[in-house]
């Protein structure tokens, strides 16, 4: 067999000893991650639509609905750190599979829990907490797998492409949930979406592995390429940042004392405040703008179509800036993250004056959501920059903090909608004005902090 002189620039498929048709295994893993993200948000986002007919059937007011929506995040908060440590111990593959199975099972039993909640409200809360427990391990496991499998030159593109699954899942929930609810009942949205994860699991177990070394389908060339590029990244950063390699200090102390980590924590937390409000309340916002329930899915899907497209665009542009324009990783992350916080803030301010115009408001919402997707090339992938080896752990730490806004934002928004009921959309001051004001303040703080302290090189070996 001909020897191959493998360098970082060697194209993966430009070799003579590969099969005539070969799909790189890291691409297959990325596709399965995309599907897991899709199923994750399919099961998560359906409640934002389903809760409308559910609240009518069970007489839930806005505060009660807010408690149901926020219950998910109590479970989500608990499994962040355990998800990362178990991924490092058992491997990301088994953790991701287990998480999908758990959250799909709780999705399947949610209609039963809703019926039982008429006697004891705790049942629906338990179902929502259980959903959060399962989904809490998704991103730590995904980041652990990506840190092992994905070389630096492809990292931003891979992260943004797999994140498209989040938008597709959200879109699917928003489009099909009203159709299913109107035709065969809202209960069937939970049954159909929950079962989708079981089907995914069968393919995932067969086609993926925890590491390149464990994969029976991978070519020697691809395995060598992955191992070499990731090791070279770690070695190069270790040389440039020898002062960061403090063997006498524990890894955990190094992490919590690193401002690059805190930049991600703050940006992730601030970003999630706006994102969880959009995810939970966008259908209600369109109802407020005058859209009927039958058409709310159609209008709500438009911003997420923009998100899916802009997410990929931001990833491709980011990698081009890093690999071709030679812009530093840190500066690219700062640019993308600040755009994801500042541009939506401008849109929220503009929305205060466009609420009487459905078309104009829809355009502004689409622009806001589209630029939100730039965070995929900001804080979201920055954790892998800081440490490919401990990316799952870093994500767990940051997402533990970033889950708190899921609880707070839902409770505050539900309270604002209940204590200041919307009677007429022409009223100059509405609960949505206050909701937007809080989102703007949180976003601007996150942008300033991240721009000041974000880093783009490996901090922990």
mmCIF file of C-alpha atoms in Angstrom, residues 55-245:
data_model
loop_
_atom_site.group_PDB
_atom_site.id
_atom_site.type_symbol
_atom_site.label_atom_id
_atom_site.label_comp_id
_atom_site.label_asym_id
_atom_site.label_seq_id
_atom_site.Cartn_x
_atom_site.Cartn_y
_atom_site.Cartn_z
ATOM 1 C CA UNK A 55 -54.830 25.743 29.100
ATOM 2 C CA UNK A 56 -58.333 26.063 27.658
ATOM 3 C CA UNK A 57 -59.177 22.465 28.555
ATOM 4 C CA UNK A 58 -57.742 22.595 32.085
ATOM 5 C CA UNK A 59 -58.401 26.301 32.837
ATOM 6 C CA UNK A 60 -54.740 27.245 33.400
ATOM 7 C CA UNK A 61 -54.054 30.984 33.737
ATOM 8 C CA UNK A 62 -50.798 32.654 32.617
ATOM 9 C CA UNK A 63 -49.072 32.158 35.970
ATOM 10 C CA UNK A 64 -49.984 28.457 35.996
ATOM 11 C CA UNK A 65 -48.738 28.112 32.435
ATOM 12 C CA UNK A 66 -45.496 29.850 33.427
ATOM 13 C CA UNK A 67 -45.007 27.349 36.258
ATOM 14 C CA UNK A 68 -45.494 24.470 33.817
ATOM 15 C CA UNK A 69 -43.087 25.976 31.283
ATOM 16 C CA UNK A 70 -40.427 26.741 33.890
ATOM 17 C CA UNK A 71 -40.656 23.274 35.517
ATOM 18 C CA UNK A 72 -38.687 21.850 32.594
ATOM 19 C CA UNK A 73 -35.651 23.895 33.601
ATOM 20 C CA UNK A 74 -35.522 22.516 37.152
ATOM 21 C CA UNK A 75 -34.784 19.092 35.712
ATOM 22 C CA UNK A 76 -32.593 20.557 32.982
ATOM 23 C CA UNK A 77 -30.468 22.296 35.606
ATOM 24 C CA UNK A 78 -29.824 19.142 37.637
ATOM 25 C CA UNK A 79 -28.255 16.957 34.923
ATOM 26 C CA UNK A 80 -25.849 19.468 33.326
ATOM 27 C CA UNK A 81 -22.726 18.691 35.369
ATOM 28 C CA UNK A 82 -23.485 14.976 35.868
ATOM 29 C CA UNK A 83 -23.986 14.709 32.102
ATOM 30 C CA UNK A 84 -20.468 15.986 31.458
ATOM 31 C CA UNK A 85 -18.741 13.854 34.082
ATOM 32 C CA UNK A 86 -20.585 10.711 33.039
ATOM 33 C CA UNK A 87 -19.773 11.455 29.380
ATOM 34 C CA UNK A 88 -16.094 11.595 30.291
ATOM 35 C CA UNK A 89 -16.424 8.363 32.283
ATOM 36 C CA UNK A 90 -18.692 6.255 30.055
ATOM 37 C CA UNK A 91 -18.348 8.158 26.774
ATOM 38 C CA UNK A 92 -20.699 10.622 25.109
ATOM 39 C CA UNK A 93 -22.421 7.974 23.011
ATOM 40 C CA UNK A 94 -24.161 6.120 25.840
ATOM 41 C CA UNK A 95 -25.024 9.340 27.694
ATOM 42 C CA UNK A 96 -26.661 10.902 24.637
ATOM 43 C CA UNK A 97 -28.636 7.725 23.922
ATOM 44 C CA UNK A 98 -29.850 7.482 27.522
ATOM 45 C CA UNK A 99 -30.860 11.140 27.597
ATOM 46 C CA UNK A 100 -32.936 10.849 24.418
ATOM 47 C CA UNK A 101 -34.720 7.751 25.745
ATOM 48 C CA UNK A 102 -35.513 9.440 29.077
ATOM 49 C CA UNK A 103 -36.918 12.652 27.626
ATOM 50 C CA UNK A 104 -38.965 10.818 24.996
ATOM 51 C CA UNK A 105 -40.538 8.603 27.665
ATOM 52 C CA UNK A 106 -41.584 11.660 29.676
ATOM 53 C CA UNK A 107 -42.964 13.264 26.509
ATOM 54 C CA UNK A 108 -45.083 10.167 25.901
ATOM 55 C CA UNK A 109 -46.624 10.274 29.405
ATOM 56 C CA UNK A 110 -47.292 14.043 29.463
ATOM 57 C CA UNK A 111 -50.948 13.776 28.279
ATOM 58 C CA UNK A 112 -51.634 11.272 31.065
ATOM 59 C CA UNK A 113 -49.932 13.568 33.575
ATOM 60 C CA UNK A 114 -52.056 16.500 32.373
ATOM 61 C CA UNK A 115 -55.268 14.539 33.008
ATOM 62 C CA UNK A 116 -54.064 13.448 36.445
ATOM 63 C CA UNK A 117 -53.101 17.037 37.276
ATOM 64 C CA UNK A 118 -56.778 17.909 37.705
ATOM 65 C CA UNK A 119 -56.605 15.910 40.934
ATOM 66 C CA UNK A 120 -52.993 16.762 41.817
ATOM 67 C CA UNK A 121 -51.166 19.468 39.873
ATOM 68 C CA UNK A 122 -47.806 17.908 40.683
ATOM 69 C CA UNK A 123 -48.157 15.238 37.991
ATOM 70 C CA UNK A 124 -47.716 17.656 35.095
ATOM 71 C CA UNK A 125 -44.807 19.290 36.925
ATOM 72 C CA UNK A 126 -43.129 15.881 37.355
ATOM 73 C CA UNK A 127 -43.521 15.157 33.642
ATOM 74 C CA UNK A 128 -41.966 18.498 32.738
ATOM 75 C CA UNK A 129 -39.109 18.073 35.216
ATOM 76 C CA UNK A 130 -38.468 14.576 33.818
ATOM 77 C CA UNK A 131 -38.283 15.977 30.295
ATOM 78 C CA UNK A 132 -35.674 18.447 31.527
ATOM 79 C CA UNK A 133 -33.672 15.728 33.288
ATOM 80 C CA UNK A 134 -33.303 13.832 30.018
ATOM 81 C CA UNK A 135 -32.529 16.857 27.867
ATOM 82 C CA UNK A 136 -29.999 18.202 30.349
ATOM 83 C CA UNK A 137 -27.373 15.701 29.179
ATOM 84 C CA UNK A 138 -27.870 16.341 25.458
ATOM 85 C CA UNK A 139 -25.482 19.237 24.936
ATOM 86 C CA UNK A 140 -22.766 18.086 27.381
ATOM 87 C CA UNK A 141 -22.681 14.726 25.591
ATOM 88 C CA UNK A 142 -22.729 16.375 22.149
ATOM 89 C CA UNK A 143 -19.891 18.738 23.083
ATOM 90 C CA UNK A 144 -17.873 15.838 24.493
ATOM 91 C CA UNK A 145 -18.309 13.892 21.248
ATOM 92 C CA UNK A 146 -17.485 16.942 19.122
ATOM 93 C CA UNK A 147 -14.335 17.665 21.112
ATOM 94 C CA UNK A 148 -13.098 14.130 20.382
ATOM 95 C CA UNK A 149 -14.260 13.834 16.769
ATOM 96 C CA UNK A 150 -14.149 17.270 15.103
ATOM 97 C CA UNK A 151 -10.853 18.935 14.031
ATOM 98 C CA UNK A 152 -10.436 22.676 14.576
ATOM 99 C CA UNK A 153 -10.627 23.708 10.859
ATOM 100 C CA UNK A 154 -14.147 22.220 10.680
ATOM 101 C CA UNK A 155 -15.363 23.006 14.172
ATOM 102 C CA UNK A 156 -17.460 26.128 13.676
ATOM 103 C CA UNK A 157 -19.138 24.789 10.554
ATOM 104 C CA UNK A 158 -19.894 21.464 12.268
ATOM 105 C CA UNK A 159 -21.282 23.220 15.328
ATOM 106 C CA UNK A 160 -23.540 25.512 13.321
ATOM 107 C CA UNK A 161 -24.706 22.777 10.938
ATOM 108 C CA UNK A 162 -25.638 20.408 13.776
ATOM 109 C CA UNK A 163 -27.329 23.318 15.552
ATOM 110 C CA UNK A 164 -29.636 23.650 12.552
ATOM 111 C CA UNK A 165 -31.351 20.598 14.035
ATOM 112 C CA UNK A 166 -32.542 22.819 16.877
ATOM 113 C CA UNK A 167 -34.253 25.137 14.418
ATOM 114 C CA UNK A 168 -35.675 22.300 12.324
ATOM 115 C CA UNK A 169 -37.036 20.668 15.478
ATOM 116 C CA UNK A 170 -38.571 23.921 16.632
ATOM 117 C CA UNK A 171 -40.009 24.570 13.180
ATOM 118 C CA UNK A 172 -41.485 21.085 12.987
ATOM 119 C CA UNK A 173 -43.119 21.472 16.386
ATOM 120 C CA UNK A 174 -44.564 24.866 15.477
ATOM 121 C CA UNK A 175 -45.811 23.787 12.045
ATOM 122 C CA UNK A 176 -47.236 20.361 12.794
ATOM 123 C CA UNK A 177 -48.483 20.781 16.376
ATOM 124 C CA UNK A 178 -51.466 23.002 15.438
ATOM 125 C CA UNK A 179 -52.308 20.683 12.526
ATOM 126 C CA UNK A 180 -52.165 17.568 14.694
ATOM 127 C CA UNK A 181 -54.068 19.260 17.526
ATOM 128 C CA UNK A 182 -56.875 20.403 15.235
ATOM 129 C CA UNK A 183 -57.194 17.051 13.459
ATOM 130 C CA UNK A 184 -56.695 14.297 16.065
ATOM 131 C CA UNK A 185 -56.096 16.137 19.339
ATOM 132 C CA UNK A 186 -53.180 17.838 21.109
ATOM 133 C CA UNK A 187 -52.338 14.588 22.938
ATOM 134 C CA UNK A 188 -51.050 13.051 19.718
ATOM 135 C CA UNK A 189 -48.324 15.672 19.358
ATOM 136 C CA UNK A 190 -46.722 14.197 22.473
ATOM 137 C CA UNK A 191 -47.166 10.606 21.304
ATOM 138 C CA UNK A 192 -45.747 11.196 17.812
ATOM 139 C CA UNK A 193 -42.822 13.366 18.875
ATOM 140 C CA UNK A 194 -41.917 11.101 21.771
ATOM 141 C CA UNK A 195 -41.815 7.998 19.586
ATOM 142 C CA UNK A 196 -39.467 9.701 17.100
ATOM 143 C CA UNK A 197 -36.630 9.481 19.614
ATOM 144 C CA UNK A 198 -37.030 5.718 19.954
ATOM 145 C CA UNK A 199 -36.585 5.328 16.190
ATOM 146 C CA UNK A 200 -33.516 7.608 16.257
ATOM 147 C CA UNK A 201 -31.939 5.515 19.010
ATOM 148 C CA UNK A 202 -31.903 2.329 16.931
ATOM 149 C CA UNK A 203 -29.950 3.977 14.093
ATOM 150 C CA UNK A 204 -27.685 5.888 16.491
ATOM 151 C CA UNK A 205 -26.528 2.763 18.325
ATOM 152 C CA UNK A 206 -25.606 1.013 15.080
ATOM 153 C CA UNK A 207 -23.915 3.817 13.127
ATOM 154 C CA UNK A 208 -21.898 5.737 15.751
ATOM 155 C CA UNK A 209 -19.150 5.194 18.319
ATOM 156 C CA UNK A 210 -17.832 7.130 21.302
ATOM 157 C CA UNK A 211 -14.357 7.696 19.804
ATOM 158 C CA UNK A 212 -12.645 7.357 16.408
ATOM 159 C CA UNK A 213 -10.602 4.477 17.846
ATOM 160 C CA UNK A 214 -13.773 2.512 18.654
ATOM 161 C CA UNK A 215 -15.365 2.990 15.228
ATOM 162 C CA UNK A 216 -15.367 -0.140 13.046
ATOM 163 C CA UNK A 217 -16.243 1.738 9.838
ATOM 164 C CA UNK A 218 -13.648 4.533 9.960
ATOM 165 C CA UNK A 219 -10.700 4.585 7.551
ATOM 166 C CA UNK A 220 -7.179 4.715 8.931
ATOM 167 C CA UNK A 221 -6.644 7.993 7.140
ATOM 168 C CA UNK A 222 -9.629 9.699 8.761
ATOM 169 C CA UNK A 223 -8.735 8.408 12.211
ATOM 170 C CA UNK A 224 -5.147 9.670 11.805
ATOM 171 C CA UNK A 225 -6.367 13.038 10.520
ATOM 172 C CA UNK A 226 -8.714 13.562 13.489
ATOM 173 C CA UNK A 227 -6.162 12.489 16.094
ATOM 174 C CA UNK A 228 -3.338 14.545 14.580
ATOM 175 C CA UNK A 229 -5.234 17.817 14.127
ATOM 176 C CA UNK A 230 -6.725 17.757 17.618
ATOM 177 C CA UNK A 231 -3.399 16.826 19.237
ATOM 178 C CA UNK A 232 -1.580 19.524 17.252
ATOM 179 C CA UNK A 233 -4.100 22.099 18.481
ATOM 180 C CA UNK A 234 -3.561 21.095 22.103
ATOM 181 C CA UNK A 235 0.237 21.054 21.737
ATOM 182 C CA UNK A 236 0.390 24.425 19.959
ATOM 183 C CA UNK A 237 -1.765 26.126 22.566
ATOM 184 C CA UNK A 238 0.211 24.502 25.384
ATOM 185 C CA UNK A 239 3.429 26.009 23.979
ATOM 186 C CA UNK A 240 1.885 29.447 23.607
ATOM 187 C CA UNK A 241 0.233 29.370 27.035
ATOM 188 C CA UNK A 242 2.671 27.530 29.276
ATOM 189 C CA UNK A 243 1.758 29.834 32.141
ATOM 190 C CA UNK A 244 -1.758 28.389 32.077
ATOM 191 C CA UNK A 245 -0.520 24.858 32.691
#
